[in-house]
Tab-separated table of N, CA and C in Angstrom:
chain	number	residue	atom	x	y	z
T	155	MET	N	47.066	-123.828	-67.260
T	155	MET	CA	47.437	-123.237	-66.058
T	155	MET	C	46.648	-121.951	-65.869
T	156	THR	N	46.289	-121.618	-64.603
T	156	THR	CA	45.585	-120.521	-64.337
T	156	THR	C	46.418	-119.379	-63.752
T	157	ASP	N	46.094	-118.120	-64.092
T	157	ASP	CA	46.714	-117.046	-63.655
T	157	ASP	C	46.228	-116.510	-62.317
T	158	VAL	N	46.965	-116.162	-61.418
T	158	VAL	CA	46.408	-115.654	-60.119
T	158	VAL	C	46.513	-114.108	-60.096
T	159	ASP	N	45.494	-113.537	-59.815
T	159	ASP	CA	45.357	-112.058	-59.710
T	159	ASP	C	46.004	-111.573	-58.396
T	160	GLU	N	47.100	-111.071	-58.362
T	160	GLU	CA	47.832	-110.699	-57.098
T	160	GLU	C	47.504	-109.307	-56.613
T	161	ARG	N	46.698	-108.500	-57.422
T	161	ARG	CA	46.417	-107.236	-57.071
T	161	ARG	C	45.635	-107.158	-55.751
T	162	TRP	N	44.875	-108.103	-55.373
T	162	TRP	CA	44.026	-108.099	-54.221
T	162	TRP	C	44.660	-108.982	-53.047
T	163	ALA	N	45.852	-109.489	-53.313
T	163	ALA	CA	46.433	-110.248	-52.246
T	163	ALA	C	46.834	-109.425	-51.027
T	164	ALA	N	46.692	-109.986	-49.855
T	164	ALA	CA	47.038	-109.314	-48.669
T	164	ALA	C	48.599	-109.078	-48.529
T	165	PRO	N	49.111	-108.011	-47.899
T	165	PRO	CA	50.593	-107.948	-47.786
T	165	PRO	C	51.017	-109.047	-46.802
T	166	PRO	N	52.275	-109.438	-46.786
T	166	PRO	CA	52.747	-110.459	-45.964
T	166	PRO	C	52.597	-110.053	-44.449
T	167	ALA	N	52.392	-110.921	-43.653
T	167	ALA	CA	52.082	-110.668	-42.173
T	167	ALA	C	53.250	-109.978	-41.500
T	168	ASN	N	54.452	-110.229	-41.850
T	168	ASN	CA	55.578	-109.690	-41.137
T	168	ASN	C	56.287	-108.697	-41.948
T	169	GLY	N	55.640	-108.317	-43.040
T	169	GLY	CA	56.289	-107.171	-43.893
T	169	GLY	C	55.765	-105.829	-43.394
T	170	PRO	N	56.521	-104.820	-43.919
T	170	PRO	CA	56.069	-103.418	-43.567
T	170	PRO	C	54.818	-102.996	-44.101
T	171	THR	N	53.956	-102.356	-43.289
T	171	THR	CA	52.695	-101.780	-43.807
T	171	THR	C	52.899	-100.415	-44.437
T	172	THR	N	52.198	-100.124	-45.474
T	172	THR	CA	52.415	-98.818	-46.129
T	172	THR	C	51.342	-98.023	-45.674
T	173	SER	N	51.736	-96.616	-45.490
T	173	SER	CA	50.820	-95.593	-45.180
T	173	SER	C	51.105	-94.493	-46.027
T	174	ASN	N	50.069	-93.752	-46.295
T	174	ASN	CA	50.312	-92.559	-47.211
T	174	ASN	C	50.685	-91.395	-46.346
T	175	LEU	N	51.088	-90.273	-46.821
T	175	LEU	CA	51.577	-89.103	-46.079
T	175	LEU	C	50.575	-88.523	-45.239
T	176	ALA	N	49.225	-88.513	-45.576
T	176	ALA	CA	48.181	-87.994	-44.868
T	176	ALA	C	47.964	-88.718	-43.528
T	177	ASP	N	48.073	-90.166	-43.590
T	177	ASP	CA	47.942	-90.862	-42.433
T	177	ASP	C	49.043	-90.715	-41.396
T	178	ILE	N	50.249	-90.537	-41.930
T	178	ILE	CA	51.441	-90.309	-41.079
T	178	ILE	C	51.362	-88.893	-40.452
T	179	LEU	N	50.944	-87.897	-41.301
T	179	LEU	CA	50.768	-86.601	-40.671
T	179	LEU	C	49.593	-86.503	-39.622
T	180	GLU	N	48.543	-87.195	-39.850
T	180	GLU	CA	47.428	-87.201	-38.879
T	180	GLU	C	47.881	-87.882	-37.555
T	181	ARG	N	48.672	-88.978	-37.615
T	181	ARG	CA	49.256	-89.658	-36.417
T	181	ARG	C	50.156	-88.669	-35.634
T	182	VAL	N	51.070	-88.002	-36.365
T	182	VAL	CA	52.025	-87.024	-35.756
T	182	VAL	C	51.289	-85.919	-35.118
T	183	LEU	N	50.325	-85.351	-35.843
T	183	LEU	CA	49.562	-84.247	-35.204
T	183	LEU	C	48.660	-84.665	-34.053
T	184	ASP	N	48.145	-85.822	-34.080
T	184	ASP	CA	47.332	-86.404	-33.040
T	184	ASP	C	48.096	-86.593	-31.790
T	185	LYS	N	49.268	-87.207	-31.910
T	185	LYS	CA	50.094	-87.594	-30.723
T	185	LYS	C	51.080	-86.455	-30.336
T	186	GLY	N	51.546	-85.809	-31.436
T	186	GLY	CA	52.686	-84.880	-31.238
T	186	GLY	C	54.059	-85.440	-31.306
T	187	ILE	N	54.966	-84.681	-31.766
T	187	ILE	CA	56.417	-85.123	-31.806
T	187	ILE	C	57.346	-84.071	-31.353
T	188	VAL	N	58.335	-84.305	-30.574
T	188	VAL	CA	59.306	-83.360	-30.074
T	188	VAL	C	60.750	-83.682	-30.772
T	189	ILE	N	61.232	-82.613	-31.270
T	189	ILE	CA	62.562	-82.706	-31.770
T	189	ILE	C	63.484	-81.653	-31.104
T	190	ALA	N	64.520	-82.209	-30.454
T	190	ALA	CA	65.373	-81.324	-29.536
T	190	ALA	C	66.867	-81.549	-29.986
T	191	GLY	N	67.554	-80.403	-29.831
T	191	GLY	CA	68.962	-80.443	-30.184
T	191	GLY	C	69.717	-79.239	-29.669
T	192	ASP	N	70.941	-79.415	-29.483
T	192	ASP	CA	71.837	-78.240	-29.083
T	192	ASP	C	72.934	-78.072	-30.113
T	193	ILE	N	73.200	-76.743	-30.295
T	193	ILE	CA	74.332	-76.400	-31.120
T	193	ILE	C	75.357	-75.704	-30.273
T	194	LYS	N	76.542	-76.176	-30.207
T	194	LYS	CA	77.570	-75.499	-29.285
T	194	LYS	C	78.816	-75.062	-30.319
T	195	ILE	N	79.227	-73.926	-30.051
T	195	ILE	CA	80.474	-73.452	-30.744
T	195	ILE	C	81.541	-73.165	-29.740
T	196	ASP	N	82.599	-73.962	-29.789
T	196	ASP	CA	83.762	-73.736	-28.844
T	196	ASP	C	84.922	-73.343	-29.539
T	197	LEU	N	85.770	-72.611	-28.941
T	197	LEU	CA	87.111	-72.237	-29.443
T	197	LEU	C	88.179	-72.461	-28.311
T	198	LEU	N	89.021	-73.387	-28.529
T	198	LEU	CA	90.068	-73.760	-27.493
T	198	LEU	C	89.505	-74.017	-26.116
T	199	ASP	N	88.394	-74.876	-26.172
T	199	ASP	CA	87.756	-75.314	-24.944
T	199	ASP	C	87.017	-74.149	-24.176
T	200	ILE	N	86.791	-73.140	-24.869
T	200	ILE	CA	86.051	-71.951	-24.418
T	200	ILE	C	84.610	-71.955	-25.131
T	201	GLU	N	83.551	-72.057	-24.443
T	201	GLU	CA	82.296	-72.072	-25.005
T	201	GLU	C	81.938	-70.627	-25.550
T	202	LEU	N	81.764	-70.453	-26.803
T	202	LEU	CA	81.409	-69.123	-27.310
T	202	LEU	C	79.865	-68.870	-27.540
T	203	LEU	N	79.285	-69.974	-27.925
T	203	LEU	CA	77.836	-69.727	-28.230
T	203	LEU	C	77.193	-71.162	-28.093
T	204	THR	N	75.969	-71.122	-27.485
T	204	THR	CA	75.113	-72.279	-27.358
T	204	THR	C	73.701	-71.964	-27.692
T	205	ILE	N	73.195	-72.770	-28.653
T	205	ILE	CA	71.796	-72.542	-29.170
T	205	ILE	C	71.102	-73.862	-28.840
T	206	ARG	N	70.017	-73.699	-28.157
T	206	ARG	CA	69.174	-74.792	-27.830
T	206	ARG	C	67.878	-74.773	-28.701
T	207	LEU	N	67.616	-75.766	-29.494
T	207	LEU	CA	66.522	-75.859	-30.288
T	207	LEU	C	65.514	-76.837	-29.774
T	208	ARG	N	64.243	-76.527	-29.670
T	208	ARG	CA	63.160	-77.396	-29.298
T	208	ARG	C	62.017	-77.187	-30.199
T	209	LEU	N	61.541	-78.264	-30.880
T	209	LEU	CA	60.497	-78.127	-31.775
T	209	LEU	C	59.441	-79.118	-31.418
T	210	PHE	N	58.268	-78.685	-31.300
T	210	PHE	CA	57.082	-79.472	-30.880
T	210	PHE	C	56.037	-79.356	-32.009
T	211	VAL	N	55.844	-80.495	-32.704
T	211	VAL	CA	54.902	-80.495	-33.802
T	211	VAL	C	53.664	-81.244	-33.434
T	212	ALA	N	52.486	-80.529	-33.367
T	212	ALA	CA	51.281	-81.260	-32.878
T	212	ALA	C	50.130	-80.391	-33.383
T	213	SER	N	48.981	-80.884	-33.270
T	213	SER	CA	47.733	-80.192	-33.614
T	213	SER	C	47.510	-79.149	-32.452
T	214	VAL	N	46.600	-78.308	-32.733
T	214	VAL	CA	46.251	-77.301	-31.685
T	214	VAL	C	45.579	-78.046	-30.433
T	215	GLU	N	44.780	-78.954	-30.669
T	215	GLU	CA	44.209	-79.663	-29.604
T	215	GLU	C	45.169	-80.399	-28.705
T	216	THR	N	46.176	-81.055	-29.427
T	216	THR	CA	47.192	-81.824	-28.653
T	216	THR	C	48.144	-80.868	-27.935
T	217	ALA	N	48.421	-79.684	-28.548
T	217	ALA	CA	49.268	-78.721	-27.925
T	217	ALA	C	48.530	-78.155	-26.656
T	218	ARG	N	47.276	-77.946	-26.767
T	218	ARG	CA	46.506	-77.404	-25.610
T	218	ARG	C	46.604	-78.489	-24.459
T	219	LYS	N	46.465	-79.780	-24.832
T	219	LYS	CA	46.474	-80.795	-23.827
T	219	LYS	C	47.864	-80.840	-23.156
T	220	ALA	N	48.883	-80.401	-23.845
T	220	ALA	CA	50.265	-80.351	-23.339
T	220	ALA	C	50.501	-79.075	-22.566
T	221	GLY	N	49.439	-78.179	-22.531
T	221	GLY	CA	49.678	-76.928	-21.784
T	221	GLY	C	50.289	-75.872	-22.655
T	222	ILE	N	50.295	-75.928	-23.865
T	222	ILE	CA	50.899	-74.959	-24.842
T	222	ILE	C	49.863	-74.117	-25.472
T	223	ASP	N	49.792	-72.835	-25.239
T	223	ASP	CA	48.777	-71.927	-25.883
T	223	ASP	C	49.282	-70.600	-26.094
T	224	TRP	N	50.546	-70.440	-26.327
T	224	TRP	CA	51.258	-69.102	-26.435
T	224	TRP	C	50.636	-68.264	-27.561
T	225	TRP	N	50.214	-68.928	-28.637
T	225	TRP	CA	49.706	-68.230	-29.917
T	225	TRP	C	48.433	-67.484	-29.514
T	226	GLU	N	47.725	-67.842	-28.401
T	226	GLU	CA	46.502	-67.065	-28.007
T	226	GLU	C	46.755	-65.768	-27.257
T	227	THR	N	47.857	-65.669	-26.698
T	227	THR	CA	48.250	-64.509	-26.016
T	227	THR	C	49.350	-63.544	-26.676
T	228	ASP	N	49.764	-64.058	-27.840
T	228	ASP	CA	50.768	-63.214	-28.582
T	228	ASP	C	49.994	-62.279	-29.581
T	229	PRO	N	50.114	-60.856	-29.345
T	229	PRO	CA	49.387	-59.934	-30.139
T	229	PRO	C	49.657	-59.984	-31.586
T	230	ALA	N	50.864	-60.478	-31.971
T	230	ALA	CA	51.205	-60.602	-33.407
T	230	ALA	C	50.440	-61.739	-34.131
T	231	LEU	N	49.932	-62.725	-33.290
T	231	LEU	CA	49.268	-63.930	-33.857
T	231	LEU	C	47.747	-63.929	-33.559
T	232	SER	N	47.361	-63.158	-32.541
T	232	SER	CA	45.931	-63.266	-32.148
T	232	SER	C	45.291	-61.857	-32.106
T	233	SER	N	44.152	-61.686	-32.817
T	233	SER	CA	43.504	-60.392	-32.799
T	233	SER	C	42.894	-60.208	-31.414
T	234	LYS	N	42.444	-61.264	-30.755
T	234	LYS	CA	41.956	-61.118	-29.412
T	234	LYS	C	42.994	-60.635	-28.425
T	235	ALA	N	44.186	-61.205	-28.523
T	235	ALA	CA	45.350	-60.683	-27.733
T	235	ALA	C	45.637	-59.306	-27.965
T	236	ALA	N	45.646	-58.883	-29.278
T	236	ALA	CA	45.954	-57.456	-29.691
T	236	ALA	C	44.933	-56.544	-29.045
T	237	ARG	N	43.629	-56.978	-29.130
T	237	ARG	CA	42.608	-56.069	-28.473
T	237	ARG	C	42.741	-55.977	-26.954
T	238	ASN	N	43.083	-57.107	-26.401
T	238	ASN	CA	43.381	-57.089	-24.825
T	238	ASN	C	44.553	-56.135	-24.448
T	239	GLU	N	45.545	-56.286	-25.364
T	239	GLU	CA	46.708	-55.352	-25.218
T	239	GLU	C	46.419	-53.941	-25.246
T	240	LEU	N	45.522	-53.610	-26.298
T	240	LEU	CA	45.158	-52.203	-26.393
T	240	LEU	C	44.301	-51.795	-25.232
T	241	ARG	N	43.393	-52.698	-24.780
T	241	ARG	CA	42.539	-52.396	-23.654
T	241	ARG	C	43.342	-52.045	-22.434
T	242	GLU	N	44.274	-52.920	-22.194
T	242	GLU	CA	45.216	-52.738	-21.000
T	242	GLU	C	45.978	-51.384	-21.077
T	243	GLU	N	46.550	-51.018	-22.239
T	243	GLU	CA	47.175	-49.804	-22.400
T	243	GLU	C	46.255	-48.701	-22.312
T	244	ASN	N	45.080	-48.674	-22.740
T	244	ASN	CA	44.152	-47.723	-22.457
T	244	ASN	C	43.703	-47.540	-21.067
T	245	ASP	N	43.558	-48.609	-20.307
T	245	ASP	CA	43.327	-48.542	-18.916
T	245	ASP	C	44.508	-47.873	-18.141
T	246	ARG	N	45.759	-48.266	-18.447
T	246	ARG	CA	46.918	-47.627	-17.841
T	246	ARG	C	46.913	-46.108	-18.124
T	247	LEU	N	46.691	-45.767	-19.365
T	247	LEU	CA	46.720	-44.204	-19.658
T	247	LEU	C	45.526	-43.563	-18.913
T	248	ARG	N	44.418	-44.136	-18.863
T	248	ARG	CA	43.315	-43.488	-18.067
T	248	ARG	C	43.714	-43.346	-16.625
T	249	GLU	N	44.383	-44.302	-15.993
T	249	GLU	CA	44.758	-44.188	-14.614
T	249	GLU	C	45.782	-43.107	-14.442
T	250	ARG	N	46.714	-43.040	-15.423
T	250	ARG	CA	47.768	-41.917	-15.356
T	250	ARG	C	47.071	-40.455	-15.448
T	251	VAL	N	46.085	-40.385	-16.414
T	251	VAL	CA	45.409	-39.158	-16.576
T	251	VAL	C	44.621	-38.733	-15.283
T	252	GLU	N	43.960	-39.799	-14.681
T	252	GLU	CA	43.325	-39.524	-13.446
T	252	GLU	C	44.234	-39.079	-12.356
T	253	ALA	N	45.402	-39.750	-12.287
T	253	ALA	CA	46.296	-39.430	-11.201
T	253	ALA	C	46.898	-38.055	-11.443
T	254	LEU	N	47.133	-37.594	-12.761
T	254	LEU	CA	47.545	-36.188	-12.909
T	254	LEU	C	46.441	-35.205	-12.665
T	255	GLU	N	45.240	-35.508	-13.053
T	255	GLU	CA	44.278	-34.594	-12.738
T	255	GLU	C	43.922	-34.451	-11.247
T	256	SER	N	44.072	-35.578	-10.471
T	256	SER	CA	43.869	-35.405	-9.048
T	256	SER	C	45.153	-34.714	-8.349
T	257	ALA	N	46.240	-34.805	-8.998
T	257	ALA	CA	47.465	-34.020	-8.455
T	257	ALA	C	47.155	-32.543	-8.714
T	258	GLU	N	46.656	-32.200	-9.811
T	258	GLU	CA	46.368	-30.746	-10.136
T	258	GLU	C	45.260	-30.168	-9.258
T	259	GLU	N	44.381	-30.933	-8.771
T	259	GLU	CA	43.204	-30.520	-7.972
T	259	GLU	C	43.777	-29.877	-6.663
T	260	GLY	N	44.989	-30.311	-6.171
T	260	GLY	CA	45.495	-29.786	-4.974
T	260	GLY	C	46.072	-28.316	-5.148
T	261	GLY	N	46.208	-27.879	-6.326
T	261	GLY	CA	46.708	-26.451	-6.610
T	261	GLY	C	45.739	-25.355	-6.274
T	262	PRO	N	46.099	-24.165	-6.277
T	262	PRO	CA	45.206	-23.031	-6.019
T	262	PRO	C	44.086	-22.771	-7.068
T	263	SER	N	44.320	-23.001	-8.276
T	263	SER	CA	43.346	-22.808	-9.307
T	263	SER	C	42.536	-23.975	-9.682
T	264	SER	N	42.623	-25.004	-8.816
T	264	SER	CA	41.921	-26.285	-8.987
T	264	SER	C	40.394	-26.210	-8.757
T	265	SER	N	39.939	-25.122	-8.027
T	265	SER	CA	38.552	-25.041	-7.693
T	265	SER	C	37.793	-24.598	-8.890
T	266	ARG	N	38.387	-24.070	-9.991
T	266	ARG	CA	37.621	-23.751	-11.118
T	266	ARG	C	37.776	-24.778	-12.212
T	267	SER	N	36.730	-25.006	-13.000
T	267	SER	CA	36.795	-25.886	-14.067
T	267	SER	C	37.493	-25.214	-15.220
T	268	PRO	N	37.978	-25.976	-16.246
T	268	PRO	CA	38.697	-25.162	-17.412
T	268	PRO	C	37.822	-24.379	-18.114
T	269	ASP	N	36.485	-24.607	-18.215
T	269	ASP	CA	35.555	-23.744	-18.980
T	269	ASP	C	35.431	-22.358	-18.092
T	270	THR	N	35.389	-22.514	-16.913
T	270	THR	CA	35.232	-21.279	-15.852
T	270	THR	C	36.530	-20.465	-16.051
T	271	ALA	N	37.693	-21.106	-16.045
T	271	ALA	CA	38.935	-20.387	-16.127
T	271	ALA	C	39.060	-19.678	-17.405
T	272	GLU	N	38.647	-20.233	-18.509
T	272	GLU	CA	38.670	-19.498	-19.776
T	272	GLU	C	37.679	-18.321	-19.828
T	273	ALA	N	36.607	-18.490	-19.199
T	273	ALA	CA	35.655	-17.336	-19.227
T	273	ALA	C	36.102	-16.201	-18.305
T	274	GLY	N	36.709	-16.602	-17.252
T	274	GLY	CA	37.245	-15.600	-16.358
T	274	GLY	C	38.468	-14.833	-16.886
T	275	ALA	N	39.154	-15.541	-17.786
T	275	ALA	CA	40.360	-14.851	-18.334
T	275	ALA	C	39.997	-13.858	-19.398
T	276	GLY	N	38.789	-14.041	-19.993
T	276	GLY	CA	38.393	-13.142	-21.089
T	276	GLY	C	37.717	-11.875	-20.571
T	277	THR	N	37.284	-11.783	-19.223
T	277	THR	CA	36.522	-10.663	-18.642
T	277	THR	C	37.521	-9.665	-18.083
């Protein structure tokens, strides 16, 4: 009798195919997966609390295709967004300083510069 080496035999045609975790993760990240659920707490038919959970697991490229890119504009997650936020705050402060300086120019001592005013006060 001859022994058959079954290590190289193909899996049955209608049996389940096996995948390793990396293949499954690659498929999920490539296509994306959405998990949604609601948690409700009621007391005597009065709704006290509702929590809606939505989880979207995908790669960055798949998320961008879906129109999701909040991590790019969140200053806590993006150094570029943090720089933009600081730049915007700096621009707002400069506008406020300019507005205050232009309001002061309408006063009686506005014709002299601060250096001239200090020199005049000492003489």
